[in-house]
Amino acid sequence: MLLFLAGAPVLAQEPAELTPDAQVARAEATLKSARASLDDAETPDTLATLSERAKAAKDDADAAAKALQPQLDQLNEQLAPLGEVAEGSTEAREVAVQRTNLTKQRNSIDGTLKRAELAVVNANQLAADIEKLRASQFSEELGRKVASPLSPALWGQVAATAPADTTRVLALYRLGTNAVRDALKREGWGLPLLGLGVCLVLFFPVRLWLRALGRRYAAAENAPQGRLRRTGLAVWLLLVGTAIPGLAAWALVAAMDAVGAIPPRLQSLSNYFLGATCFAAFIVALSACLLAPKRPSWRLLDLDDTAARNLRKYAWSAAAVSWVSIMLAAVDRAARTSEINTIALDGVIALIYLCLIMAMLVTLSRLHRRQTAEAAERAEAQAADARARGPAHRSGWIVLTRVAGNVVVAAAIIASLFGYLNFAKFVTSQLVWGGIVALTTSLLLKFADDLCTWMLHPDSRIGRTVVLTTGLSAAQVEQAGVLLSAFSRIVLVLLALLIFTAPFGNVGSVLGSIEALSDGIPIGGITLEPGKIVLAIVVLLAGLALMQALQRWLVETYLPKTELDSGAQNSISTVARYLGIILAVLWALGALGIGMGQLALVVSALSVGIGFGLQAITQNFVSGLILLAERPVKIGDWVKIGDQEGDIRRINVRSTEITVGDKSTLIVPNSELITKTVRNMTMGSAQGRIQIQFTLPLNADVAAVKQVLLDAYTAHASVLSDPAPSVFIDSISGGQVAINSFAYVSSPRQVYGARSDLFFSLLQELAARGIALSAPTDIHLVRDPDADRVG
């Protein structure tokens, strides 16, 4: 922190902001010099530098174009009201002067804007040429053939150049020691000792304390439940094990640099020292959090204790080899040793990596054999005892790793024997690099899944807060956690692929492509930018949350205090819900940069599909809006459609739900309720009518029968007194009297049961009075067989 504060005044001095014209001029000059230096670029570092310069020029040109475009649009808007000068006419002097000034400014800005756009095109072309040259040089480097490391020829050449190379390395060493000696004489030992002390404190007590702190928290009761304990602790150990050694190395280097102990020629060597330390610490920390040799219950890989201990030793060896190889390569570059020395060094590193890979493969092979034996024993136990259950611990990733490792080992051995040392080093180091990337990605995938599902779990604190504030159900919150986990895992996989392909070439070109993608994807006249997409999603979620809150307020607070019936309240809340959804979608489209004009084009394009494939859905949607507005039927109505009748329970914008007599639900498309005949039993009146009809003989006591009917109606509790029951003689014919009677109940739903009760009481009373109902006459025509014989 003291070192950072000491350098803060220097960091605070920001360069003056350039004008768009200066940015375009600088971009053009950078592209010109980079294009001129491209022919002399022979090393990957030089090509990487040129690629960075091309990217910087492109950034300048893009920034200038973004700054100039609004100015050009503003000038065009100012010129638009002036219009064009009509032929043969004159205009006022003030208008002409203003037109001339505005036109001059517009032409100047338009010219600079075109230069900026041309610079962007030239920068893209230069980046493509650099990438082609880099790929060509990379292929040539891998295909370069030298003497085999097993032949005396290679080592004879190394011995021949050894004196000169030794002199260069010693000169580099003397340069560093002299710089340190002079700096200590000039500045003293205070700051270097402070840096060394900070380095040791960070590396030992702080690092060990943070590791123990993470383990104690993971084992505590207030730690997150489930798998997040293990994966969270693993990520914590990975961060601590990587960052703390890196900070310790940085403190030491910064202290030496502050006193001027690092000369300019060794600046790159110090940077490589920091990178090598962080990389080696990362390998060690990754192996510690995944293998956990002393804590098998926290182990994330399916390994036994023996394999974990052996692989842990090999991980330490790989970290040491990586650190030494990076530093030797950095010293080789800084000392500018001979090419044959570099080739021999690469060959030695490739052989060391090859030995490490072979040792790891032997360990995995032994583990696979132990797992196979365990599986065989378990199968025999299950065959002998049916109660023995449980699968054997066998990992498919071990088989894949062994196959890939054997292929790489065979390729590296063959390449080394034939003198392709660069290829051998590349495939071995790439296998180690791929294993590191794969293991890191596997850990982060598990951690992302556990973290997302834990945060949005209905039982977690965050999940309960989301449920209470948004009104979402527990299942919806849990689904959101799963979707967030899937999105984060996809991002991690893409990043892993990018990192894995980094050693194949220049990462700057890939990052440039990603940056270009982040600027937006043009689709027609619309540019979809990632930032706008995220903003649109946030706006949509906010709009839906506001809509849901408004609907809940309507349903629970406002509408119950009105005099509206339940059907009207449902119509208002449903219309408000869908209107809120439409407004939220329009708001999100506006945040996405899609105006009403573009939206009209999209709707017109979709209208063709709606006309052909979505006609029925559109018809039901419009019919639903008509039902909610005109309300020919409403919730609670008793309706009859065809041979089905029942209560309307819900009216949606596409269909209506009707509960029929057997308590099942009839889902009717809304267009059926609009275009077909529907009998609404409760629309004009909520009362139901009971009708009873029967016939009597002509000699029956009709007055007594009338009184019996009226008494039955009066005695029944469901029959209303107003309108009063009535009894009529419908007709007299064929020696029979037709009686027709009516009564009313409170609801059509009571008609069936009340009429059945009245039938029972009516039949009992008529039987008690001795009044018989007329029975239909049954006439049968029977042929006489004797009459046929006589005939």
PDB file of N, CA and C in Angstrom, residues 241-310:
ATOM      1  N   GLY A 241      -4.200 -19.170  -2.747  1.00  0.00           N
ATOM      2  CA  GLY A 241      -2.939 -19.779  -3.147  1.00  0.00           C
ATOM      3  C   GLY A 241      -2.315 -19.159  -4.371  1.00  0.00           C
ATOM      4  N   THR A 242      -3.096 -18.454  -5.183  1.00  0.00           N
ATOM      5  CA  THR A 242      -2.552 -17.800  -6.374  1.00  0.00           C
ATOM      6  C   THR A 242      -2.238 -16.326  -6.122  1.00  0.00           C
ATOM      7  N   ALA A 243      -3.160 -15.627  -5.484  1.00  0.00           N
ATOM      8  CA  ALA A 243      -3.010 -14.181  -5.341  1.00  0.00           C
ATOM      9  C   ALA A 243      -1.933 -13.806  -4.321  1.00  0.00           C
ATOM     10  N   ILE A 244      -1.891 -14.502  -3.200  1.00  0.00           N
ATOM     11  CA  ILE A 244      -0.949 -14.112  -2.151  1.00  0.00           C
ATOM     12  C   ILE A 244       0.502 -14.286  -2.604  1.00  0.00           C
ATOM     13  N   PRO A 245       0.931 -15.431  -3.193  1.00  0.00           N
ATOM     14  CA  PRO A 245       2.301 -15.498  -3.713  1.00  0.00           C
ATOM     15  C   PRO A 245       2.580 -14.463  -4.794  1.00  0.00           C
ATOM     16  N   GLY A 246       1.574 -14.192  -5.645  1.00  0.00           N
ATOM     17  CA  GLY A 246       1.772 -13.156  -6.653  1.00  0.00           C
ATOM     18  C   GLY A 246       1.971 -11.790  -6.042  1.00  0.00           C
ATOM     19  N   LEU A 247       1.169 -11.456  -4.987  1.00  0.00           N
ATOM     20  CA  LEU A 247       1.356 -10.178  -4.307  1.00  0.00           C
ATOM     21  C   LEU A 247       2.703 -10.115  -3.595  1.00  0.00           C
ATOM     22  N   ALA A 248       3.127 -11.249  -3.044  1.00  0.00           N
ATOM     23  CA  ALA A 248       4.429 -11.269  -2.373  1.00  0.00           C
ATOM     24  C   ALA A 248       5.556 -11.003  -3.366  1.00  0.00           C
ATOM     25  N   ALA A 249       5.489 -11.660  -4.529  1.00  0.00           N
ATOM     26  CA  ALA A 249       6.513 -11.419  -5.554  1.00  0.00           C
ATOM     27  C   ALA A 249       6.456  -9.984  -6.055  1.00  0.00           C
ATOM     28  N   TRP A 250       5.240  -9.437  -6.195  1.00  0.00           N
ATOM     29  CA  TRP A 250       5.109  -8.050  -6.666  1.00  0.00           C
ATOM     30  C   TRP A 250       5.693  -7.072  -5.647  1.00  0.00           C
ATOM     31  N   ALA A 251       5.472  -7.332  -4.354  1.00  0.00           N
ATOM     32  CA  ALA A 251       6.032  -6.442  -3.321  1.00  0.00           C
ATOM     33  C   ALA A 251       7.551  -6.418  -3.384  1.00  0.00           C
ATOM     34  N   LEU A 252       8.155  -7.585  -3.598  1.00  0.00           N
ATOM     35  CA  LEU A 252       9.609  -7.641  -3.688  1.00  0.00           C
ATOM     36  C   LEU A 252      10.119  -6.919  -4.922  1.00  0.00           C
ATOM     37  N   VAL A 253       9.479  -7.168  -6.072  1.00  0.00           N
ATOM     38  CA  VAL A 253       9.909  -6.522  -7.317  1.00  0.00           C
ATOM     39  C   VAL A 253       9.673  -5.024  -7.255  1.00  0.00           C
ATOM     40  N   ALA A 254       8.525  -4.603  -6.697  1.00  0.00           N
ATOM     41  CA  ALA A 254       8.224  -3.172  -6.616  1.00  0.00           C
ATOM     42  C   ALA A 254       9.222  -2.452  -5.712  1.00  0.00           C
ATOM     43  N   ALA A 255       9.625  -3.100  -4.621  1.00  0.00           N
ATOM     44  CA  ALA A 255      10.600  -2.472  -3.732  1.00  0.00           C
ATOM     45  C   ALA A 255      11.946  -2.313  -4.417  1.00  0.00           C
ATOM     46  N   MET A 256      12.375  -3.331  -5.154  1.00  0.00           N
ATOM     47  CA  MET A 256      13.643  -3.233  -5.875  1.00  0.00           C
ATOM     48  C   MET A 256      13.549  -2.213  -7.007  1.00  0.00           C
ATOM     49  N   ASP A 257      12.409  -2.153  -7.653  1.00  0.00           N
ATOM     50  CA  ASP A 257      12.249  -1.201  -8.752  1.00  0.00           C
ATOM     51  C   ASP A 257      12.178   0.230  -8.232  1.00  0.00           C
ATOM     52  N   ALA A 258      11.636   0.399  -7.021  1.00  0.00           N
ATOM     53  CA  ALA A 258      11.499   1.742  -6.466  1.00  0.00           C
ATOM     54  C   ALA A 258      12.857   2.369  -6.177  1.00  0.00           C
ATOM     55  N   VAL A 259      13.848   1.559  -5.857  1.00  0.00           N
ATOM     56  CA  VAL A 259      15.181   2.110  -5.587  1.00  0.00           C
ATOM     57  C   VAL A 259      16.066   2.078  -6.826  1.00  0.00           C
ATOM     58  N   GLY A 260      15.500   1.676  -7.969  1.00  0.00           N
ATOM     59  CA  GLY A 260      16.274   1.661  -9.209  1.00  0.00           C
ATOM     60  C   GLY A 260      17.206   0.488  -9.332  1.00  0.00           C
ATOM     61  N   ALA A 261      16.885  -0.655  -8.669  1.00  0.00           N
ATOM     62  CA  ALA A 261      17.761  -1.826  -8.707  1.00  0.00           C
ATOM     63  C   ALA A 261      17.517  -2.706  -9.925  1.00  0.00           C
ATOM     64  N   ILE A 262      16.494  -2.378 -10.733  1.00  0.00           N
ATOM     65  CA  ILE A 262      16.184  -3.182 -11.915  1.00  0.00           C
ATOM     66  C   ILE A 262      16.458  -2.313 -13.145  1.00  0.00           C
ATOM     67  N   PRO A 263      17.518  -2.580 -13.888  1.00  0.00           N
ATOM     68  CA  PRO A 263      17.809  -1.771 -15.075  1.00  0.00           C
ATOM     69  C   PRO A 263      16.783  -2.022 -16.164  1.00  0.00           C
ATOM     70  N   PRO A 264      16.695  -1.143 -17.174  1.00  0.00           N
ATOM     71  CA  PRO A 264      15.687  -1.306 -18.232  1.00  0.00           C
ATOM     72  C   PRO A 264      15.791  -2.634 -18.957  1.00  0.00           C
ATOM     73  N   ARG A 265      16.992  -3.152 -19.125  1.00  0.00           N
ATOM     74  CA  ARG A 265      17.138  -4.409 -19.857  1.00  0.00           C
ATOM     75  C   ARG A 265      16.553  -5.591 -19.087  1.00  0.00           C
ATOM     76  N   LEU A 266      16.456  -5.460 -17.759  1.00  0.00           N
ATOM     77  CA  LEU A 266      15.931  -6.542 -16.927  1.00  0.00           C
ATOM     78  C   LEU A 266      14.466  -6.327 -16.525  1.00  0.00           C
ATOM     79  N   GLN A 267      13.840  -5.279 -17.060  1.00  0.00           N
ATOM     80  CA  GLN A 267      12.434  -5.049 -16.734  1.00  0.00           C
ATOM     81  C   GLN A 267      11.564  -6.211 -17.218  1.00  0.00           C
ATOM     82  N   SER A 268      11.823  -6.679 -18.433  1.00  0.00           N
ATOM     83  CA  SER A 268      11.058  -7.809 -18.954  1.00  0.00           C
ATOM     84  C   SER A 268      11.302  -9.057 -18.115  1.00  0.00           C
ATOM     85  N   LEU A 269      12.531  -9.221 -17.618  1.00  0.00           N
ATOM     86  CA  LEU A 269      12.839 -10.376 -16.782  1.00  0.00           C
ATOM     87  C   LEU A 269      12.045 -10.321 -15.473  1.00  0.00           C
ATOM     88  N   SER A 270      11.890  -9.142 -14.903  1.00  0.00           N
ATOM     89  CA  SER A 270      11.088  -9.022 -13.684  1.00  0.00           C
ATOM     90  C   SER A 270       9.617  -9.308 -13.951  1.00  0.00           C
ATOM     91  N   ASN A 271       9.130  -8.882 -15.119  1.00  0.00           N
ATOM     92  CA  ASN A 271       7.739  -9.193 -15.475  1.00  0.00           C
ATOM     93  C   ASN A 271       7.537 -10.698 -15.630  1.00  0.00           C
ATOM     94  N   TYR A 272       8.500 -11.363 -16.260  1.00  0.00           N
ATOM     95  CA  TYR A 272       8.403 -12.818 -16.378  1.00  0.00           C
ATOM     96  C   TYR A 272       8.480 -13.488 -15.006  1.00  0.00           C
ATOM     97  N   PHE A 273       9.251 -12.905 -14.104  1.00  0.00           N
ATOM     98  CA  PHE A 273       9.331 -13.453 -12.751  1.00  0.00           C
ATOM     99  C   PHE A 273       7.963 -13.405 -12.070  1.00  0.00           C
ATOM    100  N   LEU A 274       7.259 -12.295 -12.208  1.00  0.00           N
ATOM    101  CA  LEU A 274       5.918 -12.194 -11.627  1.00  0.00           C
ATOM    102  C   LEU A 274       4.961 -13.191 -12.277  1.00  0.00           C
ATOM    103  N   GLY A 275       5.000 -13.274 -13.612  1.00  0.00           N
ATOM    104  CA  GLY A 275       4.113 -14.205 -14.296  1.00  0.00           C
ATOM    105  C   GLY A 275       4.404 -15.654 -13.945  1.00  0.00           C
ATOM    106  N   ALA A 276       5.706 -16.019 -13.891  1.00  0.00           N
ATOM    107  CA  ALA A 276       6.075 -17.390 -13.551  1.00  0.00           C
ATOM    108  C   ALA A 276       5.664 -17.735 -12.131  1.00  0.00           C
ATOM    109  N   THR A 277       5.812 -16.800 -11.198  1.00  0.00           N
ATOM    110  CA  THR A 277       5.420 -17.058  -9.815  1.00  0.00           C
ATOM    111  C   THR A 277       3.917 -17.273  -9.698  1.00  0.00           C
ATOM    112  N   CYS A 278       3.144 -16.430 -10.350  1.00  0.00           N
ATOM    113  CA  CYS A 278       1.681 -16.580 -10.300  1.00  0.00           C
ATOM    114  C   CYS A 278       1.245 -17.902 -10.941  1.00  0.00           C
ATOM    115  N   PHE A 279       1.872 -18.256 -12.074  1.00  0.00           N
ATOM    116  CA  PHE A 279       1.481 -19.483 -12.765  1.00  0.00           C
ATOM    117  C   PHE A 279       1.836 -20.712 -11.931  1.00  0.00           C
ATOM    118  N   ALA A 280       3.031 -20.751 -11.372  1.00  0.00           N
ATOM    119  CA  ALA A 280       3.422 -21.884 -10.541  1.00  0.00           C
ATOM    120  C   ALA A 280       2.552 -21.971  -9.291  1.00  0.00           C
ATOM    121  N   ALA A 281       2.267 -20.829  -8.664  1.00  0.00           N
ATOM    122  CA  ALA A 281       1.394 -20.828  -7.489  1.00  0.00           C
ATOM    123  C   ALA A 281      -0.010 -21.301  -7.846  1.00  0.00           C
ATOM    124  N   PHE A 282      -0.471 -20.952  -9.043  1.00  0.00           N
ATOM    125  CA  PHE A 282      -1.788 -21.396  -9.483  1.00  0.00           C
ATOM    126  C   PHE A 282      -1.837 -22.917  -9.621  1.00  0.00           C
ATOM    127  N   ILE A 283      -0.798 -23.509 -10.193  1.00  0.00           N
ATOM    128  CA  ILE A 283      -0.763 -24.966 -10.343  1.00  0.00           C
ATOM    129  C   ILE A 283      -0.786 -25.644  -8.979  1.00  0.00           C
ATOM    130  N   VAL A 284       0.021 -25.164  -8.052  1.00  0.00           N
ATOM    131  CA  VAL A 284       0.075 -25.751  -6.718  1.00  0.00           C
ATOM    132  C   VAL A 284      -1.274 -25.597  -6.002  1.00  0.00           C
ATOM    133  N   ALA A 285      -1.876 -24.406  -6.075  1.00  0.00           N
ATOM    134  CA  ALA A 285      -3.155 -24.168  -5.405  1.00  0.00           C
ATOM    135  C   ALA A 285      -4.274 -24.991  -6.029  1.00  0.00           C
ATOM    136  N   LEU A 286      -4.259 -25.135  -7.353  1.00  0.00           N
ATOM    137  CA  LEU A 286      -5.287 -25.922  -8.028  1.00  0.00           C
ATOM    138  C   LEU A 286      -5.209 -27.388  -7.605  1.00  0.00           C
ATOM    139  N   SER A 287      -3.992 -27.914  -7.554  1.00  0.00           N
ATOM    140  CA  SER A 287      -3.851 -29.302  -7.126  1.00  0.00           C
ATOM    141  C   SER A 287      -4.262 -29.473  -5.665  1.00  0.00           C
ATOM    142  N   ALA A 288      -3.977 -28.487  -4.827  1.00  0.00           N
ATOM    143  CA  ALA A 288      -4.329 -28.599  -3.410  1.00  0.00           C
ATOM    144  C   ALA A 288      -5.840 -28.612  -3.205  1.00  0.00           C
ATOM    145  N   CYS A 289      -6.568 -27.745  -3.911  1.00  0.00           N
ATOM    146  CA  CYS A 289      -8.013 -27.666  -3.693  1.00  0.00           C
ATOM    147  C   CYS A 289      -8.772 -28.798  -4.370  1.00  0.00           C
ATOM    148  N   LEU A 290      -8.220 -29.390  -5.415  1.00  0.00           N
ATOM    149  CA  LEU A 290      -8.899 -30.490  -6.096  1.00  0.00           C
ATOM    150  C   LEU A 290      -8.547 -31.844  -5.494  1.00  0.00           C
ATOM    151  N   LEU A 291      -7.272 -32.042  -5.145  1.00  0.00           N
ATOM    152  CA  LEU A 291      -6.835 -33.351  -4.664  1.00  0.00           C
ATOM    153  C   LEU A 291      -7.081 -33.522  -3.168  1.00  0.00           C
ATOM    154  N   ALA A 292      -6.838 -32.469  -2.375  1.00  0.00           N
ATOM    155  CA  ALA A 292      -7.032 -32.522  -0.913  1.00  0.00           C
ATOM    156  C   ALA A 292      -6.496 -33.827  -0.350  1.00  0.00           C
ATOM    157  N   PRO A 293      -5.193 -34.081  -0.430  1.00  0.00           N
ATOM    158  CA  PRO A 293      -4.664 -35.390  -0.013  1.00  0.00           C
ATOM    159  C   PRO A 293      -4.883 -35.692   1.465  1.00  0.00           C
ATOM    160  N   LYS A 294      -4.962 -34.667   2.328  1.00  0.00           N
ATOM    161  CA  LYS A 294      -5.139 -34.894   3.755  1.00  0.00           C
ATOM    162  C   LYS A 294      -6.596 -34.822   4.195  1.00  0.00           C
ATOM    163  N   ARG A 295      -7.509 -34.442   3.298  1.00  0.00           N
ATOM    164  CA  ARG A 295      -8.928 -34.330   3.633  1.00  0.00           C
ATOM    165  C   ARG A 295      -9.750 -34.994   2.537  1.00  0.00           C
ATOM    166  N   PRO A 296      -9.873 -36.318   2.545  1.00  0.00           N
ATOM    167  CA  PRO A 296     -10.592 -37.025   1.465  1.00  0.00           C
ATOM    168  C   PRO A 296     -12.050 -36.620   1.341  1.00  0.00           C
ATOM    169  N   SER A 297     -12.685 -36.233   2.447  1.00  0.00           N
ATOM    170  CA  SER A 297     -14.105 -35.876   2.378  1.00  0.00           C
ATOM    171  C   SER A 297     -14.338 -34.583   1.608  1.00  0.00           C
ATOM    172  N   TRP A 298     -13.314 -33.737   1.490  1.00  0.00           N
ATOM    173  CA  TRP A 298     -13.442 -32.482   0.748  1.00  0.00           C
ATOM    174  C   TRP A 298     -12.901 -32.603  -0.678  1.00  0.00           C
ATOM    175  N   ARG A 299     -12.489 -33.778  -1.078  1.00  0.00           N
ATOM    176  CA  ARG A 299     -11.876 -33.967  -2.391  1.00  0.00           C
ATOM    177  C   ARG A 299     -12.935 -33.884  -3.488  1.00  0.00           C
ATOM    178  N   LEU A 300     -12.659 -33.117  -4.535  1.00  0.00           N
ATOM    179  CA  LEU A 300     -13.611 -32.919  -5.631  1.00  0.00           C
ATOM    180  C   LEU A 300     -13.409 -33.906  -6.771  1.00  0.00           C
ATOM    181  N   LEU A 301     -12.255 -34.547  -6.867  1.00  0.00           N
ATOM    182  CA  LEU A 301     -11.996 -35.533  -7.908  1.00  0.00           C
ATOM    183  C   LEU A 301     -12.192 -36.933  -7.357  1.00  0.00           C
ATOM    184  N   ASP A 302     -12.651 -37.828  -8.210  1.00  0.00           N
ATOM    185  CA  ASP A 302     -12.899 -39.211  -7.810  1.00  0.00           C
ATOM    186  C   ASP A 302     -11.580 -39.981  -7.812  1.00  0.00           C
ATOM    187  N   LEU A 303     -10.802 -39.786  -6.758  1.00  0.00           N
ATOM    188  CA  LEU A 303      -9.491 -40.417  -6.631  1.00  0.00           C
ATOM    189  C   LEU A 303      -9.361 -41.005  -5.235  1.00  0.00           C
ATOM    190  N   ASP A 304      -8.553 -42.057  -5.123  1.00  0.00           N
ATOM    191  CA  ASP A 304      -8.258 -42.579  -3.802  1.00  0.00           C
ATOM    192  C   ASP A 304      -7.061 -41.829  -3.206  1.00  0.00           C
ATOM    193  N   ASP A 305      -6.718 -42.146  -1.977  1.00  0.00           N
ATOM    194  CA  ASP A 305      -5.665 -41.412  -1.276  1.00  0.00           C
ATOM    195  C   ASP A 305      -4.302 -41.593  -1.927  1.00  0.00           C
ATOM    196  N   THR A 306      -4.031 -42.815  -2.405  1.00  0.00           N
ATOM    197  CA  THR A 306      -2.729 -43.076  -3.017  1.00  0.00           C
ATOM    198  C   THR A 306      -2.535 -42.230  -4.273  1.00  0.00           C
ATOM    199  N   ALA A 307      -3.529 -42.232  -5.146  1.00  0.00           N
ATOM    200  CA  ALA A 307      -3.427 -41.441  -6.377  1.00  0.00           C
ATOM    201  C   ALA A 307      -3.364 -39.952  -6.068  1.00  0.00           C
ATOM    202  N   ALA A 308      -4.119 -39.491  -5.062  1.00  0.00           N
ATOM    203  CA  ALA A 308      -4.104 -38.069  -4.715  1.00  0.00           C
ATOM    204  C   ALA A 308      -2.718 -37.638  -4.232  1.00  0.00           C
ATOM    205  N   ARG A 309      -2.083 -38.459  -3.398  1.00  0.00           N
ATOM    206  CA  ARG A 309      -0.743 -38.098  -2.905  1.00  0.00           C
ATOM    207  C   ARG A 309       0.279 -38.073  -4.038  1.00  0.00           C
ATOM    208  N   ASN A 310       0.224 -39.066  -4.925  1.00  0.00           N
ATOM    209  CA  ASN A 310       1.190 -39.102  -6.038  1.00  0.00           C
ATOM    210  C   ASN A 310       0.980 -37.932  -6.997  1.00  0.00           C
TER     211      ASN A 310
END
